[in-house]
CSV table of C-alpha atoms in Angstrom, one decimal:
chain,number,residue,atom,x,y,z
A,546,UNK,CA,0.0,0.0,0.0
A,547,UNK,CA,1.1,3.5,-0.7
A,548,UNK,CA,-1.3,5.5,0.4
A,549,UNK,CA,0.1,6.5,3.7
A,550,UNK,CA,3.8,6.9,3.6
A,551,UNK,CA,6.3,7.9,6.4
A,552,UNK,CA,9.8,8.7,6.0
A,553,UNK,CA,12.6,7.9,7.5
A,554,UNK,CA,11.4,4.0,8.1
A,555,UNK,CA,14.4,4.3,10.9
A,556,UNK,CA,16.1,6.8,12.9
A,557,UNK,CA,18.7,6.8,15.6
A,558,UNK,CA,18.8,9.8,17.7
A,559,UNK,CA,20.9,11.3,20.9
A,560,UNK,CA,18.9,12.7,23.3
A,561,UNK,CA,20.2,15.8,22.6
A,562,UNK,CA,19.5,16.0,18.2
A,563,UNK,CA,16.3,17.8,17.3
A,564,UNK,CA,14.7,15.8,13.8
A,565,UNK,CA,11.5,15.4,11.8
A,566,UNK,CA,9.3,12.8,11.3
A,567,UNK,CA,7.4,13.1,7.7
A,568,UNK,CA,3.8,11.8,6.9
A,569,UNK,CA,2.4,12.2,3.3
A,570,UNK,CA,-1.3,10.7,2.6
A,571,UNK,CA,-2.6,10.4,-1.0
A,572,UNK,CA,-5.6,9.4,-0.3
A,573,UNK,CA,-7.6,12.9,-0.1
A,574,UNK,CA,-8.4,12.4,3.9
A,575,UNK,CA,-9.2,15.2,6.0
A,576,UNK,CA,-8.0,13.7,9.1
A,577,UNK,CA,-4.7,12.7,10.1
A,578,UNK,CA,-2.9,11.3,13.7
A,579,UNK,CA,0.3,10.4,15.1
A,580,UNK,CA,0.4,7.4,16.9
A,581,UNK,CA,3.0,5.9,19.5
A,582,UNK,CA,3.4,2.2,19.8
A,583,UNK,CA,5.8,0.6,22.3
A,584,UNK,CA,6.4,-2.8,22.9
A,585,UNK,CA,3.3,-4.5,25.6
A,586,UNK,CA,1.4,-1.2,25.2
A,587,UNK,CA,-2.0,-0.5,23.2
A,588,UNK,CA,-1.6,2.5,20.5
A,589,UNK,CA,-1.1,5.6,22.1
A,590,UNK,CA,-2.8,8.3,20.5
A,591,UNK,CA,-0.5,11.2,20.8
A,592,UNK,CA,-2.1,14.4,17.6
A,593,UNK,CA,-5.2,14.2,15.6
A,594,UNK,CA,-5.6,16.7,12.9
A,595,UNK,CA,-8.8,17.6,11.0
A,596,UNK,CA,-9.0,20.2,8.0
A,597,UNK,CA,-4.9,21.1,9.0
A,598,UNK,CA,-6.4,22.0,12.6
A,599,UNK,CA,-5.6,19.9,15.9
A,600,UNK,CA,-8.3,18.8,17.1
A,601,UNK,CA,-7.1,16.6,20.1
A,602,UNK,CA,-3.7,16.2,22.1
A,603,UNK,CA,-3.6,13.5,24.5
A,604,UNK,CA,-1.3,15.3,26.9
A,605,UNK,CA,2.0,14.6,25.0
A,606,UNK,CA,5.2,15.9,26.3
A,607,UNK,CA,6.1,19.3,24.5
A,608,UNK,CA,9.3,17.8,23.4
A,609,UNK,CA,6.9,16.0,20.9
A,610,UNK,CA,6.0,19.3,18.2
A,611,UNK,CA,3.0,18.2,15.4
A,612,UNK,CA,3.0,20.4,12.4
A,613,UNK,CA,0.3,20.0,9.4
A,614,UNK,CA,0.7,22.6,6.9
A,615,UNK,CA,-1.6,21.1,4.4
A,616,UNK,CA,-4.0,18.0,4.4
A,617,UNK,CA,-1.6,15.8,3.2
A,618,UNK,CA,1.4,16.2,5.2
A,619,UNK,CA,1.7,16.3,9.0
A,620,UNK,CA,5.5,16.5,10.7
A,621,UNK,CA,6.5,15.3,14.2
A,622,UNK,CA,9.1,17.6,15.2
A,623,UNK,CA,11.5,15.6,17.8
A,624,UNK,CA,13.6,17.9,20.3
A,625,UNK,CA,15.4,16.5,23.6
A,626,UNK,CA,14.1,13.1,23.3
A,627,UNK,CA,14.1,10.4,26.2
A,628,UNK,CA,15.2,6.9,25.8
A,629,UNK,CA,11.6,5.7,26.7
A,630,UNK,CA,10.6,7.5,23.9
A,631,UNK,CA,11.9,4.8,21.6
A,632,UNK,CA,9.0,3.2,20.3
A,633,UNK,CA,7.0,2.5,16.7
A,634,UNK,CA,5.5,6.2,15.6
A,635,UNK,CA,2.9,5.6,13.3
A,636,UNK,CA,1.1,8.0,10.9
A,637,UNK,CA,-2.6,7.7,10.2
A,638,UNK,CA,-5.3,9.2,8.1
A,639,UNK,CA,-9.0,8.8,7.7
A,640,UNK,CA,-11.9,10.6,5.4
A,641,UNK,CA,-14.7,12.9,6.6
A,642,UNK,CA,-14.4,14.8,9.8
A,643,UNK,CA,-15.9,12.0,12.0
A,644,UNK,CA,-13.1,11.2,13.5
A,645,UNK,CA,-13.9,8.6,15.3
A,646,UNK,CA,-16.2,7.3,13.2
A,647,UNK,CA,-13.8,6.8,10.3
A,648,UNK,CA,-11.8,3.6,9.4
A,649,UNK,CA,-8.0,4.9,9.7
A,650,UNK,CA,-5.1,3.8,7.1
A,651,UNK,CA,-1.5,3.4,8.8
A,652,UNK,CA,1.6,4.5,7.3
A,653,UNK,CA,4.4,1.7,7.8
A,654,UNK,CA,5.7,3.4,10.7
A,655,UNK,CA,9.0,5.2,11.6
A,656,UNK,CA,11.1,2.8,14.2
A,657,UNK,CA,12.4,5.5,16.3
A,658,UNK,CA,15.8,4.8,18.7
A,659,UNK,CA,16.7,6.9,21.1
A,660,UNK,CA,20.0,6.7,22.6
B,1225,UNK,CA,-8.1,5.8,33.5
B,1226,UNK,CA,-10.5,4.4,30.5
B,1227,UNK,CA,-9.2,1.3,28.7
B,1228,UNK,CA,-10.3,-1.1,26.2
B,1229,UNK,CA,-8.8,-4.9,27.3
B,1230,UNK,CA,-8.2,-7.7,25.2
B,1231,UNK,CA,-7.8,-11.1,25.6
B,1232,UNK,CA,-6.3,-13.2,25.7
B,1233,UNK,CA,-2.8,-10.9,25.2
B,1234,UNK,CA,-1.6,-13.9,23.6
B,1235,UNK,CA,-2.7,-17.2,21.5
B,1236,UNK,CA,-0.3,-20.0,19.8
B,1237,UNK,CA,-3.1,-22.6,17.6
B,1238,UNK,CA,-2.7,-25.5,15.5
B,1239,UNK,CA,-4.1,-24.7,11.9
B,1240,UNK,CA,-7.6,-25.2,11.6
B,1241,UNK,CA,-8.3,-24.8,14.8
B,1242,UNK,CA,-10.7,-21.8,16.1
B,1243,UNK,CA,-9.5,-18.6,17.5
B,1244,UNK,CA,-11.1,-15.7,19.4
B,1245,UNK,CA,-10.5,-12.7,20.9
B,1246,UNK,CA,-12.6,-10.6,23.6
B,1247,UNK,CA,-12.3,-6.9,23.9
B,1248,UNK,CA,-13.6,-5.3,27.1
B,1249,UNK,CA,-14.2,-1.7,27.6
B,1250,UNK,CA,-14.7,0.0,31.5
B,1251,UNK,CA,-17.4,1.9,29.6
B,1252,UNK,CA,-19.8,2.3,26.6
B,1253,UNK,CA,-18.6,2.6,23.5
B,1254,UNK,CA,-19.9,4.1,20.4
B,1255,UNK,CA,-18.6,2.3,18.0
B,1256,UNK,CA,-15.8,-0.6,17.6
B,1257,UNK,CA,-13.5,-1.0,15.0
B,1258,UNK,CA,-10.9,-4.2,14.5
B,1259,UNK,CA,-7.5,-3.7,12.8
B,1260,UNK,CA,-5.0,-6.8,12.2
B,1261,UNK,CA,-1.0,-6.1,12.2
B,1262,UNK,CA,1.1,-8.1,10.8
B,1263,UNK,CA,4.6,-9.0,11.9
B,1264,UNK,CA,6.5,-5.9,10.8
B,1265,UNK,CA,3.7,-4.4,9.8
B,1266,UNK,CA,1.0,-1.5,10.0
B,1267,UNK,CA,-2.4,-2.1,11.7
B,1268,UNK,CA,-5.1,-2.5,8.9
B,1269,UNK,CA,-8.9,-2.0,9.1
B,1270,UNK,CA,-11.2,-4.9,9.3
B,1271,UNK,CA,-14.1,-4.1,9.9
B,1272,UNK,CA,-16.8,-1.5,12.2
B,1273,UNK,CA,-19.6,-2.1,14.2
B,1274,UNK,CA,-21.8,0.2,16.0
B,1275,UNK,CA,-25.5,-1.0,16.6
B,1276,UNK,CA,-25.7,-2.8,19.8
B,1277,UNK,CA,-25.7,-7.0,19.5
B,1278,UNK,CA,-24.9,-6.2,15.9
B,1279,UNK,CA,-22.9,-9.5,14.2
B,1280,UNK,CA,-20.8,-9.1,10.6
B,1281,UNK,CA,-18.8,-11.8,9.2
B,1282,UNK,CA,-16.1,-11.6,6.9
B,1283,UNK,CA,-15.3,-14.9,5.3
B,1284,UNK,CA,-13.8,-17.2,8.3
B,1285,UNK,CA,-14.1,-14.2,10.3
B,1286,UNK,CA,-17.0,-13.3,12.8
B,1287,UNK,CA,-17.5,-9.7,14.3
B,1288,UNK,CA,-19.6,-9.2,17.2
B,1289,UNK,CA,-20.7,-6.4,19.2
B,1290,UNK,CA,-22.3,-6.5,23.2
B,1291,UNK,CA,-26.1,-5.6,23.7
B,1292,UNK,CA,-24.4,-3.6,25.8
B,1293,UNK,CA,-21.5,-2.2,23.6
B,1294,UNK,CA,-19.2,-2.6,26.5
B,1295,UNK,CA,-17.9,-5.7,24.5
B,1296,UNK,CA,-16.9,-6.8,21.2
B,1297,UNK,CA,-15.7,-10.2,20.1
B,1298,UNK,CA,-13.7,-11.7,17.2
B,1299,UNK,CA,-13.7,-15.0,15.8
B,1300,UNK,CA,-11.8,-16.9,13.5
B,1301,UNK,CA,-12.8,-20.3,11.9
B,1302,UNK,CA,-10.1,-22.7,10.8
B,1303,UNK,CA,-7.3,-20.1,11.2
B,1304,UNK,CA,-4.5,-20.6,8.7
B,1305,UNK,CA,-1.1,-19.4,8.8
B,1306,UNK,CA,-2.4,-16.0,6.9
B,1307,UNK,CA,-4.0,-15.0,9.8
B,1308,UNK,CA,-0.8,-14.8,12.1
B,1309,UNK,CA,-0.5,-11.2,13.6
B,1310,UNK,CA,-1.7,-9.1,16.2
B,1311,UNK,CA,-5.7,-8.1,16.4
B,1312,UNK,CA,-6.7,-4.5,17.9
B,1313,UNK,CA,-9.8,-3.3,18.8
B,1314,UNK,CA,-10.8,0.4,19.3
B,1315,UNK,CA,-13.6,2.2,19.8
B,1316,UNK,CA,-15.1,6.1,21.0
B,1317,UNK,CA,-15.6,5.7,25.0
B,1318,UNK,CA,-17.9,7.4,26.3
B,1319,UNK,CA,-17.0,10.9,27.9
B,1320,UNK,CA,-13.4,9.8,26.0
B,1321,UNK,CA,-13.7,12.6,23.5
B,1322,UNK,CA,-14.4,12.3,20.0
B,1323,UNK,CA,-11.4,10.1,19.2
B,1324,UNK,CA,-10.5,6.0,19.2
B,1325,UNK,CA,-9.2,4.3,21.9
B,1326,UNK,CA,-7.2,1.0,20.8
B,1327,UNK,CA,-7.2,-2.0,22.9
B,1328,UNK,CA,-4.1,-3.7,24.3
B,1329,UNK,CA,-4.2,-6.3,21.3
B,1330,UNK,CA,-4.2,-10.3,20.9
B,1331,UNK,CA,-1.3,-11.3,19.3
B,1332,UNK,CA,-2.3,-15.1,17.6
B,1333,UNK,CA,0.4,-17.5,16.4
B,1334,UNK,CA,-1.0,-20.2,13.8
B,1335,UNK,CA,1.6,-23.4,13.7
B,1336,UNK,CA,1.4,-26.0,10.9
């Protein structure tokens, strides 16, 4: 599937580097959302955006920055990072503003280290 | 806090034999949705439900949903090795805010 694509598939980091996570969706979606997934944990829902606005933050550090400048891209800016902040980041998108009423497509994920 | 359980967390099965997975939710939910993710993979969408006791079936698969919509079960028939992965469910709690919350997930092994 390419309709939901995240780039880089891997980083390594210091806790000290600032970097970018990129989500593109090609699908014409209104919504998208940045997920976390750790090993033995559910899906953390971390940014929804609907129509480029951000319509829900589930109390996410502020060392975690979301940017959407258009409906097809949304950026997870990465500052001062924490070794428990290694974890799968996963990029989503859905149609319609129902956001929770929508099936969701997943990117393929960005496998984020932190050292 | 509000969580959607699952289980069990996980299940190894011969092939052809049956699988399910529960999900349990502290409260009511609107709706509930089932993704699978492969090894390595993405979750995908399955499937939604969102009338209370409502049933949908999928080939081998059967979706269920609680009279209560607390609950929400998945079955498998005859699992084959195609269905290895790990099976989500998530739903809109009530009072959660209009968004999904994603169960802690069944991870199922199929074995030849």
């Amino acid at each position: 599937e390419t309709g939901v694509t995240q780039t880089p598939r891997h980083l390594v980091m210091g806790m000290t580097n600032k970097k970018s996570l990129k989500c593109e969706q090609h699908l014409g979606h209104n919504a998208m959302y940045w997920y976390k997934q750790s090993a033995k944990k559910p899906l953390e829902l971390m940014f929804v955006y609907s129509l480029e606005e951000r319509v829900e933050n589930n109390s996410v550090p502020s060392r975690f920055s979301p940017e959407c400048p258009n409906s097809s891209h949304l950026f997870l800016h990465l500052h001062t990072l924490q070794p428990e902040d290694s974890a799968l980041y996963l990029c989503a998108s859905s149609p319609g503003l129902a956001v929770s009423y929508n099936e969701q497509f997943f990117g393929p994920g960005t496998r984020l280290t932190v050292l | 806090g509000q969580q959607v359980m699952q289980i069990p967390q996980y299940q190894h099965v011969q092939e052809g034999e049956d699988f399910t997975t529960y999900c349990n939710s502290s409260t009511t939910l609107s709706n509930i949705q089932w993704y699978k993710q492969r090894p390595g993979g993405h979750p995908v969408f399955l499937i939604q439900l969102v009338k209370s006791g409502e049933v949908k079936k999928q080939k081998r698969l059967t979706f269920q949903f609680g009279e209560a919509k607390k609950n929400s079960s998945l079955h498998i028939t005859a699992t084959q090795t195609t269905d290895v992965g790990t099976y989500f469910c998530a739903g809109r709690l009530t009072g959660g805010g209009n968004k999904l919350t994603f169960g802690t997930g069944t991870q199922l092994k199929v074995e030849l």
